[in-house]
């Protein structure tokens, strides 16, 4: 049995029975009907390729003096930014990328030995959100909550320990960075540690929970009709994403459309998740994003999905509510929220609302105008 964590219990009530198509993507000359999506709405190309388009996701050097203010502005206006000088060693990023590459290049029958069970959270399989779509995603995933040991033993009977060490080291470093970024993001709203009841200094029980999601997007003969990862918001406080040097991540920017987040050497993408959206009472909206695929190049991404201790109640922060700013969302734990997401997907955040927003805007993921599928 993989080691247990409270997060691992989140989906017991909502098992996912996706009819997984265990295909070897690389052998296909054209995409099968089961994977053929309607033409993707590419409203915006790579921002660096068009000199007339000035809008691009902010890049923030964590060592610069105004990093806090820049982070606040990015969270409010984009819900996503890239960070440089974040302190994660390049060698560790390279090791985790190479370990992920080794994992996904195993034969399908081997990978299936570590398949995620329908009501489980860890293991190999398609992203949970696939169950909401009639077409299959052009990707494979591997989710790690708690120790990867048991699953890795199934994948590599002899040399699993070296892969476990890399993952454990990566999780440890990411946990530190995620805590630091959480405080920068909350700090930019004027929130301090004493405003957050569950944020003890370093005690085990006060540590945030997390999941690591390895994503692999094989090269695709018809990328305009395939979807790597369909549009979604993350059910987290924040997510830190390392993408390999192939682009594919796109974020939805109000008034513009889909904007590509180009990989920058050594940069990490940070996006606001639904729980920070709730905590900030909608001041920092979670960002709708997706991954598109490439005709000639495969792509890897590694997402560190960070949240509070899984059974702590999250609700709009006291400091941010008042007579003119009523709390917009009801309290919920991360575990409960994951269950709600498993049931309602992109309507989960709206289902938490206790009050209509004063500005009349809907939650980003609940856009009727946006085709998410
Ligand atoms: C903590 C989690 C967030 C996540 C579900 C999970 O239990 C582990 C995998 C995460 C992920 C990664 C890919 C996109 C996503 C929507 C999905 O299907 O699995 C997210 C989930 C989420 O943020 O809701
Ligand atoms: O691969 C990407 O760029 C996006 C991955 C992602 O959104 C996720 O894992 O939640
Ligand atoms: Fe995501």
Short mmCIF file of N, CA and C in Angstrom, two decimals, residues 110-221:
data_model
loop_
_atom_site.label_atom_id
_atom_site.label_comp_id
_atom_site.label_asym_id
_atom_site.label_seq_id
_atom_site.Cartn_x
_atom_site.Cartn_y
_atom_site.Cartn_z
N UNK A 110 4.11 -1.78 -18.16
CA UNK A 110 4.87 -1.53 -16.93
C UNK A 110 4.24 -0.39 -16.14
N UNK A 111 3.89 0.68 -16.87
CA UNK A 111 3.30 1.85 -16.20
C UNK A 111 1.97 1.47 -15.54
N UNK A 112 1.24 0.58 -16.20
CA UNK A 112 -0.07 0.21 -15.65
C UNK A 112 0.05 -0.57 -14.34
N UNK A 113 1.24 -1.11 -14.05
CA UNK A 113 1.43 -1.78 -12.76
C UNK A 113 1.29 -0.79 -11.61
N UNK A 114 1.50 0.50 -11.93
CA UNK A 114 1.38 1.53 -10.90
C UNK A 114 0.16 2.40 -11.16
N UNK A 115 -0.87 1.81 -11.77
CA UNK A 115 -2.06 2.60 -12.14
C UNK A 115 -2.78 3.14 -10.91
N UNK A 116 -3.31 4.33 -11.05
CA UNK A 116 -4.10 4.94 -9.97
C UNK A 116 -5.44 4.22 -9.90
N UNK A 117 -5.88 3.88 -8.67
CA UNK A 117 -7.18 3.21 -8.55
C UNK A 117 -8.28 4.25 -8.71
N UNK A 118 -9.51 3.83 -9.11
CA UNK A 118 -10.58 4.81 -9.38
C UNK A 118 -10.85 5.76 -8.22
N UNK A 119 -10.73 5.27 -6.98
CA UNK A 119 -11.01 6.18 -5.85
C UNK A 119 -9.72 6.66 -5.18
N UNK A 120 -8.58 6.43 -5.82
CA UNK A 120 -7.31 6.83 -5.22
C UNK A 120 -6.81 8.14 -5.80
N UNK A 121 -5.72 8.62 -5.22
CA UNK A 121 -5.18 9.89 -5.71
C UNK A 121 -3.83 9.71 -6.38
N UNK A 122 -3.04 8.72 -5.89
CA UNK A 122 -1.68 8.54 -6.42
C UNK A 122 -1.62 7.49 -7.52
N UNK A 123 -0.65 7.67 -8.41
CA UNK A 123 -0.39 6.64 -9.41
C UNK A 123 -0.49 7.14 -10.84
N UNK A 124 -0.32 6.19 -11.76
CA UNK A 124 -0.29 6.49 -13.19
C UNK A 124 -1.71 6.52 -13.76
N UNK A 125 -1.99 7.47 -14.64
CA UNK A 125 -3.30 7.49 -15.28
C UNK A 125 -3.59 8.81 -15.94
N UNK A 126 -4.79 8.91 -16.49
CA UNK A 126 -5.20 10.17 -17.11
C UNK A 126 -5.58 11.16 -16.01
N UNK A 127 -5.53 12.46 -16.31
CA UNK A 127 -5.91 13.47 -15.31
C UNK A 127 -7.36 13.22 -14.89
N UNK A 128 -7.64 13.46 -13.62
CA UNK A 128 -8.98 13.22 -13.09
C UNK A 128 -10.06 13.94 -13.89
N UNK A 129 -9.73 15.14 -14.40
CA UNK A 129 -10.75 15.93 -15.08
C UNK A 129 -11.21 15.30 -16.39
N UNK A 130 -10.48 14.30 -16.91
CA UNK A 130 -10.87 13.70 -18.19
C UNK A 130 -12.29 13.15 -18.16
N UNK A 131 -12.74 12.78 -16.96
CA UNK A 131 -14.08 12.18 -16.87
C UNK A 131 -15.17 13.18 -17.27
N UNK A 132 -14.85 14.47 -17.32
CA UNK A 132 -15.86 15.47 -17.67
C UNK A 132 -15.96 15.71 -19.19
N UNK A 133 -15.14 15.02 -19.95
CA UNK A 133 -15.12 15.28 -21.39
C UNK A 133 -15.40 14.00 -22.17
N UNK A 134 -16.02 14.18 -23.35
CA UNK A 134 -16.34 13.00 -24.14
C UNK A 134 -15.11 12.54 -24.94
N UNK A 135 -14.17 13.45 -25.14
CA UNK A 135 -12.96 13.08 -25.88
C UNK A 135 -11.78 12.88 -24.92
N UNK A 136 -10.86 12.02 -25.32
CA UNK A 136 -9.69 11.75 -24.46
C UNK A 136 -8.63 12.83 -24.60
N UNK A 137 -7.83 12.96 -23.54
CA UNK A 137 -6.74 13.94 -23.56
C UNK A 137 -5.51 13.33 -24.22
N UNK A 138 -4.69 14.19 -24.82
CA UNK A 138 -3.44 13.74 -25.44
C UNK A 138 -2.33 13.87 -24.40
N UNK A 139 -2.44 13.09 -23.37
CA UNK A 139 -1.43 13.18 -22.30
C UNK A 139 -1.49 11.96 -21.39
N UNK A 140 -0.44 11.83 -20.61
CA UNK A 140 -0.39 10.82 -19.55
C UNK A 140 -0.01 11.54 -18.27
N UNK A 141 -0.42 11.02 -17.15
CA UNK A 141 -0.08 11.69 -15.89
C UNK A 141 0.35 10.69 -14.83
N UNK A 142 1.08 11.21 -13.85
CA UNK A 142 1.44 10.40 -12.69
C UNK A 142 1.34 11.31 -11.47
N UNK A 143 0.47 10.94 -10.54
CA UNK A 143 0.24 11.78 -9.37
C UNK A 143 0.92 11.16 -8.15
N UNK A 144 1.58 12.01 -7.36
CA UNK A 144 2.25 11.53 -6.15
C UNK A 144 1.75 12.31 -4.95
N UNK A 145 1.10 11.60 -4.02
CA UNK A 145 0.72 12.19 -2.73
C UNK A 145 1.33 11.28 -1.69
N UNK A 146 2.12 11.84 -0.78
CA UNK A 146 2.84 11.00 0.18
C UNK A 146 4.04 10.38 -0.50
N UNK A 147 4.43 9.20 -0.02
CA UNK A 147 5.64 8.58 -0.57
C UNK A 147 5.36 7.86 -1.90
N UNK A 148 6.27 8.02 -2.88
CA UNK A 148 6.09 7.31 -4.16
C UNK A 148 6.63 5.89 -4.12
N UNK A 149 7.18 5.47 -2.94
CA UNK A 149 7.95 4.22 -2.86
C UNK A 149 7.22 3.00 -3.46
N UNK A 150 6.01 2.73 -2.99
CA UNK A 150 5.34 1.51 -3.45
C UNK A 150 5.10 1.51 -4.95
N UNK A 151 4.64 2.64 -5.47
CA UNK A 151 4.41 2.70 -6.91
C UNK A 151 5.71 2.61 -7.69
N UNK A 152 6.75 3.27 -7.20
CA UNK A 152 8.03 3.24 -7.92
C UNK A 152 8.64 1.84 -7.90
N UNK A 153 8.38 1.11 -6.81
CA UNK A 153 8.89 -0.27 -6.74
C UNK A 153 8.25 -1.12 -7.85
N UNK A 154 6.97 -0.81 -8.15
CA UNK A 154 6.29 -1.55 -9.23
C UNK A 154 6.90 -1.19 -10.59
N UNK A 155 7.31 0.08 -10.72
CA UNK A 155 7.80 0.54 -12.02
C UNK A 155 9.22 0.08 -12.28
N UNK A 156 10.07 0.26 -11.25
CA UNK A 156 11.49 -0.10 -11.40
C UNK A 156 11.85 -1.00 -10.22
N UNK A 157 11.86 -2.31 -10.45
CA UNK A 157 12.09 -3.19 -9.30
C UNK A 157 13.48 -2.99 -8.69
N UNK A 158 14.49 -2.60 -9.51
CA UNK A 158 15.85 -2.50 -8.97
C UNK A 158 16.26 -1.09 -8.55
N UNK A 159 16.09 -0.14 -9.47
CA UNK A 159 16.66 1.18 -9.14
C UNK A 159 15.62 2.23 -8.75
N UNK A 160 14.57 1.78 -8.03
CA UNK A 160 13.54 2.76 -7.65
C UNK A 160 14.02 3.75 -6.59
N UNK A 161 15.01 3.34 -5.76
CA UNK A 161 15.41 4.25 -4.66
C UNK A 161 15.97 5.58 -5.16
N UNK A 162 16.74 5.52 -6.25
CA UNK A 162 17.31 6.79 -6.74
C UNK A 162 16.18 7.73 -7.21
N UNK A 163 15.12 7.16 -7.82
CA UNK A 163 14.00 8.00 -8.26
C UNK A 163 13.23 8.54 -7.05
N UNK A 164 13.09 7.70 -6.02
CA UNK A 164 12.40 8.15 -4.79
C UNK A 164 13.14 9.33 -4.17
N UNK A 165 14.49 9.23 -4.12
CA UNK A 165 15.28 10.30 -3.50
C UNK A 165 15.07 11.62 -4.23
N UNK A 166 15.05 11.54 -5.56
CA UNK A 166 14.88 12.77 -6.36
C UNK A 166 13.53 13.40 -6.05
N UNK A 167 12.49 12.56 -6.02
CA UNK A 167 11.13 13.09 -5.76
C UNK A 167 11.05 13.69 -4.36
N UNK A 168 11.61 12.98 -3.37
CA UNK A 168 11.55 13.48 -1.99
C UNK A 168 12.28 14.81 -1.86
N UNK A 169 13.44 14.91 -2.50
CA UNK A 169 14.22 16.15 -2.45
C UNK A 169 13.44 17.29 -3.12
N UNK A 170 12.84 16.96 -4.25
CA UNK A 170 12.08 17.97 -4.99
C UNK A 170 10.89 18.46 -4.16
N UNK A 171 10.18 17.51 -3.54
CA UNK A 171 9.02 17.90 -2.72
C UNK A 171 9.45 18.80 -1.56
N UNK A 172 10.60 18.45 -0.96
CA UNK A 172 11.08 19.23 0.19
C UNK A 172 11.40 20.67 -0.23
N UNK A 173 12.11 20.81 -1.33
CA UNK A 173 12.47 22.16 -1.81
C UNK A 173 11.23 22.94 -2.26
N UNK A 174 10.31 22.24 -2.92
CA UNK A 174 9.09 22.91 -3.41
C UNK A 174 8.21 23.37 -2.24
N UNK A 175 8.17 22.55 -1.20
CA UNK A 175 7.38 22.89 -0.01
C UNK A 175 7.88 24.22 0.58
N UNK A 176 9.22 24.35 0.63
CA UNK A 176 9.80 25.59 1.18
C UNK A 176 9.45 26.78 0.30
N UNK A 177 9.60 26.59 -1.02
CA UNK A 177 9.30 27.69 -1.94
C UNK A 177 7.81 28.05 -1.90
N UNK A 178 6.97 27.02 -1.82
CA UNK A 178 5.52 27.27 -1.80
C UNK A 178 5.12 28.07 -0.57
N UNK A 179 5.72 27.73 0.59
CA UNK A 179 5.44 28.48 1.83
C UNK A 179 5.87 29.94 1.67
N UNK A 180 7.06 30.10 1.10
CA UNK A 180 7.58 31.46 0.92
C UNK A 180 6.66 32.26 -0.02
N UNK A 181 6.24 31.62 -1.11
CA UNK A 181 5.38 32.33 -2.07
C UNK A 181 4.01 32.63 -1.47
N UNK A 182 3.50 31.68 -0.65
CA UNK A 182 2.20 31.92 0.00
C UNK A 182 2.28 33.19 0.83
N UNK A 183 3.39 33.33 1.60
CA UNK A 183 3.51 34.52 2.45
C UNK A 183 3.71 35.79 1.65
N UNK A 184 4.38 35.67 0.50
CA UNK A 184 4.53 36.86 -0.35
C UNK A 184 3.16 37.25 -0.92
N UNK A 185 2.41 36.25 -1.38
CA UNK A 185 1.10 36.54 -1.98
C UNK A 185 0.15 37.12 -0.93
N UNK A 186 0.12 36.48 0.25
CA UNK A 186 -0.76 36.99 1.31
C UNK A 186 -0.23 38.32 1.85
N UNK A 187 1.11 38.42 1.95
CA UNK A 187 1.74 39.66 2.43
C UNK A 187 1.34 40.84 1.56
N UNK A 188 1.22 40.60 0.26
CA UNK A 188 0.86 41.69 -0.65
C UNK A 188 -0.59 42.14 -0.43
N UNK A 189 -1.34 41.37 0.34
CA UNK A 189 -2.72 41.77 0.70
C UNK A 189 -2.75 42.33 2.12
N UNK A 190 -1.58 42.45 2.72
CA UNK A 190 -1.51 42.97 4.09
C UNK A 190 -1.79 41.90 5.15
N UNK A 191 -1.72 40.65 4.76
CA UNK A 191 -1.98 39.54 5.70
C UNK A 191 -0.67 39.09 6.32
N UNK A 192 -0.68 38.92 7.64
CA UNK A 192 0.53 38.44 8.31
C UNK A 192 0.24 37.07 8.92
N UNK A 193 1.28 36.43 9.47
CA UNK A 193 1.11 35.08 10.00
C UNK A 193 0.05 35.03 11.09
N UNK A 194 -0.06 36.10 11.88
CA UNK A 194 -1.04 36.01 12.98
C UNK A 194 -2.49 36.12 12.46
N UNK A 195 -2.66 36.52 11.20
CA UNK A 195 -4.02 36.58 10.64
C UNK A 195 -4.51 35.21 10.18
N UNK A 196 -3.60 34.25 10.16
CA UNK A 196 -3.94 32.93 9.64
C UNK A 196 -3.80 31.91 10.77
N UNK A 197 -4.93 31.43 11.28
CA UNK A 197 -4.88 30.59 12.48
C UNK A 197 -4.07 29.31 12.28
N UNK A 198 -4.13 28.71 11.08
CA UNK A 198 -3.47 27.42 10.88
C UNK A 198 -2.01 27.52 10.49
N UNK A 199 -1.47 28.76 10.47
CA UNK A 199 -0.11 28.88 9.95
C UNK A 199 0.93 28.89 11.05
N UNK A 200 1.07 27.82 11.78
CA UNK A 200 2.12 27.75 12.81
C UNK A 200 3.48 27.86 12.16
N UNK A 201 4.57 28.02 12.96
CA UNK A 201 5.89 28.22 12.36
C UNK A 201 6.35 27.08 11.47
N UNK A 202 6.63 25.93 12.05
CA UNK A 202 7.09 24.84 11.18
C UNK A 202 6.53 23.49 11.61
N UNK A 203 5.73 23.49 12.68
CA UNK A 203 5.22 22.23 13.24
C UNK A 203 4.59 21.35 12.17
N UNK A 204 4.77 20.05 12.27
CA UNK A 204 4.31 19.09 11.26
C UNK A 204 2.82 19.30 10.93
N UNK A 205 2.01 19.47 12.01
CA UNK A 205 0.57 19.56 11.80
C UNK A 205 0.19 20.85 11.07
N UNK A 206 1.08 21.83 11.10
CA UNK A 206 0.75 23.10 10.47
C UNK A 206 1.28 23.16 9.02
N UNK A 207 1.99 22.13 8.63
CA UNK A 207 2.57 22.13 7.29
C UNK A 207 1.48 21.99 6.25
N UNK A 208 1.63 22.71 5.13
CA UNK A 208 0.66 22.55 4.06
C UNK A 208 0.74 21.15 3.48
N UNK A 209 -0.34 20.70 2.86
CA UNK A 209 -0.29 19.42 2.16
C UNK A 209 0.03 19.71 0.70
N UNK A 210 0.37 18.67 -0.02
CA UNK A 210 0.74 18.89 -1.42
C UNK A 210 0.60 17.63 -2.24
N UNK A 211 0.50 17.83 -3.54
CA UNK A 211 0.53 16.71 -4.48
C UNK A 211 1.50 17.09 -5.59
N UNK A 212 2.15 16.08 -6.14
CA UNK A 212 3.04 16.33 -7.27
C UNK A 212 2.42 15.65 -8.48
N UNK A 213 2.28 16.41 -9.56
CA UNK A 213 1.67 15.86 -10.76
C UNK A 213 2.67 15.92 -11.90
N UNK A 214 3.05 14.74 -12.42
CA UNK A 214 3.95 14.70 -13.57
C UNK A 214 3.06 14.57 -14.80
N UNK A 215 3.25 15.46 -15.77
CA UNK A 215 2.44 15.42 -16.99
C UNK A 215 3.34 15.17 -18.19
N UNK A 216 2.89 14.29 -19.08
CA UNK A 216 3.65 14.02 -20.31
C UNK A 216 2.72 14.19 -21.51
N UNK A 217 3.14 15.03 -22.45
CA UNK A 217 2.35 15.30 -23.64
C UNK A 217 3.15 14.83 -24.86
N UNK A 218 2.78 13.69 -25.43
CA UNK A 218 3.54 13.21 -26.59
C UNK A 218 3.33 14.16 -27.79
N UNK A 219 4.28 14.15 -28.74
CA UNK A 219 4.11 14.91 -29.98
C UNK A 219 2.83 14.40 -30.64
N UNK A 220 2.15 15.30 -31.37
CA UNK A 220 0.83 14.93 -31.88
C UNK A 220 0.70 15.29 -33.36
N UNK A 221 0.26 14.35 -34.20
CA UNK A 221 0.19 14.62 -35.64
C UNK A 221 -0.80 15.73 -36.02
#
